Coordinates of C-alpha atoms and ligand atoms in Angstrom, one line a residue:
X1 CA 0.0 0.0 0.0
X2 CA 1.1 3.6 -0.7
X3 CA -0.2 6.0 1.8
X4 CA -0.2 9.8 1.8
X5 CA -0.7 12.0 4.9
X6 CA -1.6 15.6 4.1
X7 CA -0.4 18.3 6.6
X8 CA 2.8 19.5 8.2
X9 CA 2.5 19.7 12.0
X10 CA 2.8 17.7 15.2
X11 CA -0.6 16.1 14.6
X12 CA 0.5 14.7 11.3
X13 CA 3.7 13.4 12.8
X14 CA 1.7 11.6 15.5
X15 CA -0.6 10.1 12.8
X16 CA 2.5 9.0 10.8
X17 CA 4.3 7.4 13.8
X18 CA 1.2 5.5 14.6
X19 CA 0.6 4.4 11.0
X20 CA 4.2 3.1 10.9
X21 CA 3.2 0.3 13.3
X22 CA 1.2 -1.2 10.4
X23 CA 3.5 -3.4 8.4
X24 CA 1.3 -3.6 5.3
X25 CA 2.2 0.0 4.5
X26 CA 5.0 0.0 2.0
X27 CA 5.4 3.7 1.2
X28 CA 4.4 6.4 3.5
X29 CA 4.4 10.0 2.1
X30 CA 3.6 13.3 3.7
X31 CA 2.8 16.5 1.9
X32 CA 4.3 18.9 2.8
X33 CA 5.6 17.4 6.1
X34 CA 8.6 18.9 8.0
X35 CA 12.1 18.1 9.1
X36 CA 11.2 15.5 11.7
X37 CA 8.5 13.9 9.6
X38 CA 11.1 13.5 6.8
X39 CA 12.7 10.8 9.0
X40 CA 9.5 8.8 9.2
X41 CA 8.0 9.4 5.8
X42 CA 8.9 10.6 2.3
X43 CA 8.1 14.3 2.3
X44 CA 6.6 15.8 -0.8
X45 CA 6.8 19.6 -1.4
X46 CA 3.2 20.3 -2.1
X47 CA 1.1 22.6 0.0
X48 CA -1.7 21.0 2.0
X49 CA -4.4 23.0 0.1
X50 CA -3.0 22.6 -3.4
X51 CA -5.7 20.2 -4.7
X52 CA -4.5 20.2 -8.3
X53 CA -0.9 19.2 -7.5
X54 CA -2.0 16.7 -4.9
X55 CA -4.2 15.0 -7.5
X56 CA -1.3 14.8 -9.9
X57 CA 1.0 13.5 -7.3
X58 CA -1.4 10.7 -6.3
X59 CA -1.9 9.7 -9.9
X60 CA 1.8 9.6 -10.6
X61 CA 2.7 7.7 -7.5
X62 CA -0.1 5.3 -7.3
X63 CA -1.4 6.4 -3.9
X64 CA -3.9 4.0 -2.6
X65 CA -5.1 5.9 0.5
X66 CA -4.8 9.5 1.7
X67 CA -5.3 10.9 5.2
X68 CA -6.4 14.5 5.0
X69 CA -5.5 15.9 8.5
X70 CA -5.9 19.8 8.5
X71 CA -9.1 21.7 8.4
X72 CA -8.5 23.9 5.4
X73 CA -8.0 21.2 2.7
X74 CA -11.0 19.3 4.1
X75 CA -13.2 22.4 3.9
X76 CA -11.8 23.1 0.4
X77 CA -12.8 19.7 -0.8
X78 CA -9.5 17.7 -0.9
X79 CA -11.3 14.5 -0.1
X80 CA -13.8 14.9 -2.9
X81 CA -11.1 15.6 -5.4
X82 CA -8.9 12.6 -4.4
X83 CA -11.8 10.1 -4.1
X84 CA -12.9 11.2 -7.7
X85 CA -9.6 9.8 -9.0
X86 CA -9.9 6.6 -7.0
X87 CA -7.8 7.4 -4.0
X88 CA -9.6 6.2 -0.8
X89 CA -9.5 8.9 1.8
X90 CA -9.8 9.3 5.6
X91 CA -11.6 12.6 6.2
X92 CA -15.0 14.2 5.5
X93 CA -16.2 15.3 2.2
X94 CA -16.5 19.0 1.6
X95 CA -20.3 19.0 2.3
X96 CA -19.6 17.5 5.8
X97 CA -16.5 19.5 6.6
X98 CA -18.8 22.5 6.8
X99 CA -19.4 21.3 10.4
X100 CA -16.2 23.1 11.1
X101 CA -16.1 25.4 8.1
X102 CA -19.1 27.4 9.1
X103 CA -20.1 28.3 12.6
X104 CA -23.4 29.6 11.4
X105 CA -24.1 26.1 9.9
X106 CA -23.0 24.3 13.1
X107 CA -25.0 26.5 15.4
X108 CA -28.1 26.3 13.2
X109 CA -27.7 22.5 13.1
X110 CA -27.5 22.2 16.9
X111 CA -30.5 24.4 17.3
X112 CA -32.5 22.4 14.8
X113 CA -31.6 19.1 16.4
X114 CA -31.7 20.2 20.0
X115 CA -28.0 19.6 20.6
X116 CA -27.0 21.5 23.8
X117 CA -24.9 24.6 23.0
X118 CA -24.7 28.3 24.0
X119 CA -27.6 30.5 22.9
X120 CA -26.8 32.6 19.9
X121 CA -27.8 35.0 17.1
X122 CA -26.4 35.3 13.6
X123 CA -25.6 38.7 12.0
X124 CA -24.9 39.7 8.4
X125 CA -24.0 43.3 9.1
X126 CA -22.0 45.1 11.8
X127 CA -24.6 47.7 12.6
X128 CA -27.3 45.2 13.6
X129 CA -24.8 43.1 15.6
X130 CA -23.7 46.2 17.6
X131 CA -27.3 47.2 18.2
X132 CA -28.0 43.7 19.5
X133 CA -25.0 43.7 21.9
X134 CA -26.0 47.1 23.2
X135 CA -29.6 45.9 23.9
X136 CA -28.5 42.6 25.5
X137 CA -25.9 44.4 27.7
X138 CA -24.5 41.2 29.1
X139 CA -20.7 40.7 29.4
X140 CA -18.6 38.8 28.7
X141 CA -20.1 38.2 25.3
X142 CA -18.7 35.9 22.7
X143 CA -18.2 36.9 19.1
X144 CA -17.3 34.3 16.4
X145 CA -16.4 34.8 12.8
X146 CA -18.3 32.3 10.7
X147 CA -15.5 30.7 8.7
X148 CA -12.0 29.3 9.4
X149 CA -9.7 31.9 11.0
X150 CA -6.5 30.0 11.9
X151 CA -8.0 29.3 15.4
X152 CA -8.3 33.0 16.1
X153 CA -11.9 33.7 15.1
X154 CA -13.3 33.7 18.6
X155 CA -13.3 36.9 20.6
X156 CA -14.5 37.1 24.2
X157 CA -15.4 40.8 24.9
X158 CA -15.6 42.1 28.5
X159 CA -17.5 45.3 27.7
X160 CA -19.4 47.1 25.0
X161 CA -16.4 49.0 23.6
X162 CA -14.4 45.8 23.1
X163 CA -17.4 44.0 21.6
X164 CA -18.0 46.9 19.2
X165 CA -14.3 46.9 18.1
X166 CA -14.4 43.1 17.6
X167 CA -17.5 43.3 15.4
X168 CA -16.0 46.1 13.3
X169 CA -12.7 44.4 12.8
X170 CA -14.3 41.2 11.8
X171 CA -17.1 42.5 9.6
X172 CA -15.9 45.9 8.3
X173 CA -12.1 45.6 8.4
X174 CA -12.3 41.9 7.4
X175 CA -9.5 40.8 9.7
X176 CA -10.3 37.2 8.9
X177 CA -11.2 38.0 5.2
X178 CA -14.4 36.4 3.9
X179 CA -14.6 34.3 7.1
X180 CA -16.1 37.4 8.7
X181 CA -19.0 37.9 6.3
X182 CA -21.3 36.5 8.9
X183 CA -20.8 36.4 12.6
X184 CA -22.3 34.5 15.6
X185 CA -22.8 36.3 18.9
X186 CA -23.3 33.9 21.7
X187 CA -23.8 33.5 25.4
X188 CA -20.7 33.1 27.5
X189 CA -20.6 29.7 29.2
X190 CA -18.5 28.6 32.1
X191 CA -17.1 25.3 33.3
X192 CA -14.1 23.0 32.5
X193 CA -13.4 22.3 28.8
X194 CA -13.0 18.8 27.4
X195 CA -11.8 17.8 23.9
X196 CA -13.3 14.6 22.7
X197 CA -12.1 13.3 19.3
X198 CA -14.3 10.6 17.8
X199 CA -14.1 8.2 14.9
X200 CA -17.3 8.4 12.8
X201 CA -18.3 6.5 9.7
X202 CA -21.8 8.0 9.6
X203 CA -23.4 4.9 11.1
X204 CA -21.2 4.4 14.2
X205 CA -19.5 6.9 16.3
X206 CA -16.6 5.9 18.7
X207 CA -15.2 8.5 21.1
X208 CA -11.5 8.3 21.7
X209 CA -9.9 8.9 25.1
X210 CA -10.7 12.4 26.2
X211 CA -8.2 15.2 26.4
X212 CA -7.5 18.6 27.9
X213 CA -5.8 21.4 25.9
X214 CA -3.9 24.4 27.3
X215 CA -4.6 27.1 24.7
X216 CA -3.1 30.2 26.3
X217 CA 0.6 31.0 25.8
X218 CA 1.5 31.5 29.4
X219 CA 1.3 29.7 32.8
X220 CA -1.9 30.1 34.7
X221 CA -3.9 30.4 31.4
X222 CA -2.6 33.9 30.8
X223 CA -1.4 35.5 27.6
X224 CA -2.5 35.2 24.0
X225 CA -4.5 32.3 22.6
X226 CA -2.3 29.8 20.7
X227 CA -2.8 26.6 18.7
X228 CA -2.3 24.7 22.0
X229 CA 0.7 24.7 24.3
X230 CA 0.2 21.2 25.8
X231 CA -2.4 18.4 26.4
X232 CA -3.2 15.7 28.8
X233 CA -5.3 12.5 28.4
X234 CA -7.6 11.4 29.8
X235 CA -9.4 14.5 31.0
X236 CA -10.5 14.1 34.6
X237 CA -13.7 16.2 34.1
X238 CA -14.9 13.6 31.5
X239 CA -16.4 11.2 34.0
X240 CA -18.4 8.1 33.0
X241 CA -21.6 9.9 33.7
X242 CA -20.6 12.9 31.6
X243 CA -19.5 10.5 28.8
X244 CA -22.8 8.8 28.8
X245 CA -24.7 12.1 28.6
X246 CA -22.5 13.3 25.8
X247 CA -23.1 10.1 23.8
X248 CA -26.9 10.4 24.2
X249 CA -27.3 14.1 23.8
X250 CA -24.4 15.2 21.6
X251 CA -22.4 12.6 19.8
X252 CA -25.1 10.4 18.3
X253 CA -27.5 13.3 17.6
X254 CA -24.7 15.1 15.7
X255 CA -24.0 12.1 13.5
X256 CA -27.7 11.6 12.9
X257 CA -28.3 15.3 12.2
X258 CA -25.6 15.3 9.5
X259 CA -27.2 12.3 7.9
X260 CA -30.6 14.0 7.9
X261 CA -29.1 17.0 6.3
X262 CA -27.7 14.8 3.5
X263 CA -24.1 15.4 4.7
X264 CA -23.0 12.1 6.1
X265 CA -19.8 12.6 8.1
X266 CA -16.8 10.2 7.7
X267 CA -13.6 11.0 9.6
X268 CA -12.9 12.5 13.0
X269 CA -15.5 14.7 14.7
X270 CA -13.8 16.7 17.4
X271 CA -16.2 17.9 20.0
X272 CA -15.0 20.9 21.9
X273 CA -17.2 20.7 25.0
X274 CA -17.8 22.7 28.1
X275 CA -19.1 20.9 31.2
X276 CA -21.4 23.7 32.4
X277 CA -23.5 23.7 35.6
X278 CA -26.4 22.7 33.3
X279 CA -24.6 19.8 31.7
X280 CA -22.2 19.4 28.8
X281 CA -22.6 21.8 25.9
X282 CA -20.8 22.1 22.5
X283 CA -18.4 25.0 22.3
X284 CA -17.3 24.1 18.8
X285 CA -17.0 21.2 16.3
X286 CA -13.9 20.5 14.3
X287 CA -13.9 18.1 11.4
X288 CA -10.5 16.6 12.1
X289 CA -8.0 15.4 14.7
X290 CA -7.0 18.2 17.2
X291 CA -3.5 19.5 17.6
X292 CA -1.9 18.9 20.2
X293 CA -4.7 16.5 21.4
X294 CA -3.7 13.9 18.8
X295 CA -0.2 13.8 20.4
X296 CA -1.7 12.4 23.7
X297 CA -4.6 10.5 22.3
X298 CA -2.9 8.3 19.6
X299 CA 0.0 7.1 22.0
X300 CA -2.8 5.6 24.1
X301 CA -4.5 3.8 21.2
X302 CA -3.9 0.1 21.1
X303 CA -5.9 -0.7 17.9
X304 CA -4.2 -0.5 14.5
X305 CA -4.8 3.1 13.2
X306 CA -4.8 2.1 9.6
X307 CA -7.4 -0.6 10.2
X308 CA -9.6 2.1 11.8
X309 CA -9.0 4.6 8.9
X310 CA -10.1 1.9 6.4
X311 CA -13.1 0.9 8.4
X312 CA -14.3 4.6 8.6
X313 CA -13.7 5.0 4.8
X314 CA -15.6 1.8 4.1
X315 CA -18.4 2.4 6.7
X316 CA -17.8 -0.7 8.7
X317 CA -16.5 0.8 11.9
X318 CA -19.0 -1.3 13.9
X319 CA -17.0 -4.4 13.0
X320 CA -13.8 -3.4 14.8
X321 CA -13.1 -3.0 18.5
X322 CA -11.3 0.2 19.3
X323 CA -9.2 -0.1 22.4
X324 CA -7.2 2.5 24.4
X325 CA -4.7 1.8 27.2
X326 CA -6.5 1.7 30.5
X327 CA -5.1 3.2 33.7
X328 CA -2.5 5.0 31.6
X329 CA -2.0 8.8 31.2
X330 CA -0.3 10.8 28.5
X331 CA 1.1 14.3 28.7
X332 CA 2.4 16.5 25.8
X333 CA 4.4 19.6 26.5
X334 CA 4.9 21.9 23.5
X335 CA 8.2 23.6 23.0
X336 CA 7.6 26.9 21.1
X337 CA 9.8 29.6 19.7
X338 CA 10.3 32.6 22.0
X339 CA 7.7 35.2 20.9
X340 CA 5.1 32.7 19.7
X341 CA 2.2 33.3 19.0
X342 CA 3.4 36.7 17.9
X343 CA 6.6 37.0 15.8
X344 CA 9.6 34.7 16.5
X345 CA 12.9 33.8 14.9
X346 CA 13.5 30.6 12.8
X347 CA 16.5 28.5 12.0
X348 CA 17.8 27.9 15.6
X349 CA 19.6 24.6 16.1
X350 CA 17.8 22.1 18.4
X351 CA 19.8 20.1 21.0
X352 CA 19.2 16.7 22.4
X353 CA 17.8 14.8 19.3
X354 CA 19.3 11.8 17.6
X355 CA 19.9 11.7 13.8
X356 CA 16.2 10.7 13.3
X357 CA 14.9 13.5 15.4
X358 CA 14.0 11.1 18.3
X359 CA 15.1 10.9 22.0
X360 CA 14.9 8.2 24.7
X361 CA 13.5 10.9 27.0
X362 CA 10.1 11.2 25.2
X363 CA 8.1 10.5 22.1
X364 CA 9.2 13.6 20.0
X365 CA 6.6 15.0 17.6
X366 CA 8.0 17.6 15.2
X367 CA 5.6 20.5 14.7
X368 CA 7.8 23.2 13.1
X369 CA 11.3 21.9 12.3
X370 CA 13.5 21.7 9.3
X371 CA 16.5 19.3 8.8
X372 CA 19.4 21.3 7.4
X373 CA 23.1 20.7 7.3
X374 CA 22.8 17.6 9.3
X375 CA 20.8 19.2 12.2
X376 CA 17.2 19.9 13.2
X377 CA 16.4 23.6 13.4
X378 CA 13.3 25.5 14.4
X379 CA 11.0 26.5 11.6
X380 CA 7.7 27.5 13.1
X381 CA 5.9 28.8 16.2
X382 CA 5.3 25.5 17.8
X383 CA 8.5 23.5 17.3
X384 CA 8.2 20.2 19.1
X385 CA 5.7 18.2 21.2
X386 CA 7.2 16.0 23.9
X387 CA 4.9 13.2 25.0
X388 CA 5.3 10.9 27.9
X389 CA 3.1 8.2 29.3
X390 CA 2.7 7.2 33.0
X391 CA 0.7 5.1 35.4
X392 CA -0.3 8.3 37.1
X393 CA -0.8 11.8 35.7
X394 CA 2.0 13.1 37.9
X395 CA 4.4 10.5 36.6
X396 CA 3.6 11.4 33.0
X397 CA 4.0 15.1 33.8
X398 CA 7.3 14.5 35.5
X399 CA 8.7 12.4 32.6
X400 CA 7.6 14.9 30.0
X401 CA 9.2 17.8 31.8
X402 CA 12.3 15.8 32.4
X403 CA 12.7 15.6 28.6
X404 CA 12.5 19.4 28.3
X405 CA 15.9 19.7 30.1
X406 CA 17.8 18.0 27.4
X407 CA 15.7 18.6 24.3
X408 CA 16.0 22.4 23.9
X409 CA 17.0 25.4 21.8
X410 CA 17.8 29.0 22.4
X411 CA 14.9 31.2 23.4
X412 CA 12.6 28.2 23.8
X413 CA 9.3 28.9 25.4
X414 CA 7.1 26.3 27.1
X415 CA 4.5 26.3 29.8
X416 CA 5.6 24.9 33.1
X417 CA 2.1 24.0 34.3
X418 CA 0.8 21.6 31.7
X419 CA -1.4 19.1 33.6
X420 CA -1.7 21.1 36.8
X421 CA -5.3 22.0 36.1
X422 CA -6.0 18.3 35.6
X423 CA -4.2 17.4 38.8
X424 CA -6.2 20.0 40.8
X425 CA -9.5 18.7 39.4
X426 CA -9.1 15.5 41.4
Ligands
AMP501 P1 -12.3 28.1 19.5 O1 -11.4 28.9 18.7 O2 -13.6 27.9 18.9 O3 -11.7 26.8 20.0 O4 -12.6 28.9 20.8 C1 -11.6 29.3 21.6 C2 -11.9 29.3 23.0 O5 -12.9 30.3 23.3 C3 -12.6 28.0 23.5 O6 -11.7 27.0 23.8 C4 -13.3 28.5 24.8 O7 -12.3 28.6 25.8 C5 -13.7 29.9 24.4 N1 -15.1 30.0 24.1 C6 -15.7 29.8 22.9 N2 -17.0 29.9 23.0 C7 -17.3 30.2 24.2 C8 -18.5 30.4 25.0 N3 -19.7 30.4 24.4 N4 -18.4 30.7 26.3 C9 -17.2 30.7 26.9 N5 -16.0 30.5 26.3 C10 -16.1 30.2 25.0
LIG502 N1 -6.3 22.0 19.9 C1 -7.5 22.6 19.3 C2 -7.5 22.4 17.9 O1 -6.9 21.5 17.3 O2 -8.3 23.1 17.2

């Protein structure tokens, strides 16, 4: 089998390392990949959203199966284009990826099918949105651009002035481009957040082990929002009772709602949940694996990942048992470039890795590296994800942080408190 993974970050590296456990895979390609990924797969210099070039590459290299990992190629229809030329794909079609691609679509879907979420209104022009905020006069209020915005499309405004500025910059100044043609204004919810990734073949939905992200740049959940500075799995807030309620009120209803809308979903549905005093509610849907959730979820997966991917593609997920390690924890600490998520330098040499970009100290997922002149160098905001497993959460935390002392680079920034919120939850 010839397999292609599309994407370039830590999530894609985690998928590739897991796929490598399957011996039926002869050639593993990644487009575009990164320095670390190039040691585990053959990297191909094609942008993740370049549908035309990807189609040509698949034809010329007899690709049998493609895994489309990031949101933007999914929303742009990469799966449709590759399936059209006979490449089997893991990931939703364009008409199902809209679950993440449009917040207006997902909010309206939840309302129509009674799936618990924050109350909201949709606006098509700034003036009416601002009038509404003034009339409601409740803060904080949450303002969301409709489309993809590199994870930055959500603004939590503490007062009228900030809310007005957010609406104007999204709708009039188009800070997120066309993604801001429509906005959602919604109720501010409180409670712990849980990420649940699930495999869905449109008939069966199987949640993976739950995870907790740490989105802010600095310790104590301070600083700017990032793509994610670290994760732990499982998430202690996701108890068996909560899991049962989510399955009944959120997961199955979402899968069925997509079927009823004529948009059957095959791939990963990522449920961003908040466990509010009134029960679990959906904060957002993603149509893909999360980053860096994948870096703690897949190391705990015991079942062959490629078998799962094929079962989802062929709609026979019900025929396989998906198992995760029991009584085992995983922690991922992200090492970022100093300055991230604002501007940061690139090209700094990384210490502590062997010639394949690995280390005995942790599973090393490369997010933003380049391999140049025989060394790994930084090449992005989030550079590495160091994952460790343990019999207790504390053990996994200690082992992951122990790895940061030898795997390092100049001006490296990482949070010192990954997992503390989870420890305190107990
Ligand atoms: P997103 O970019 O959609 O992942 O949202 C970023 C973050 O904004 C979420 O992880 C939540 O912490 C927060 N958020 C989004 N919607 C709400 C809401 N309705 N109430 C409170 N916080 C929210
Ligand atoms: N970690 C959140 C995301 O992947 O969107």
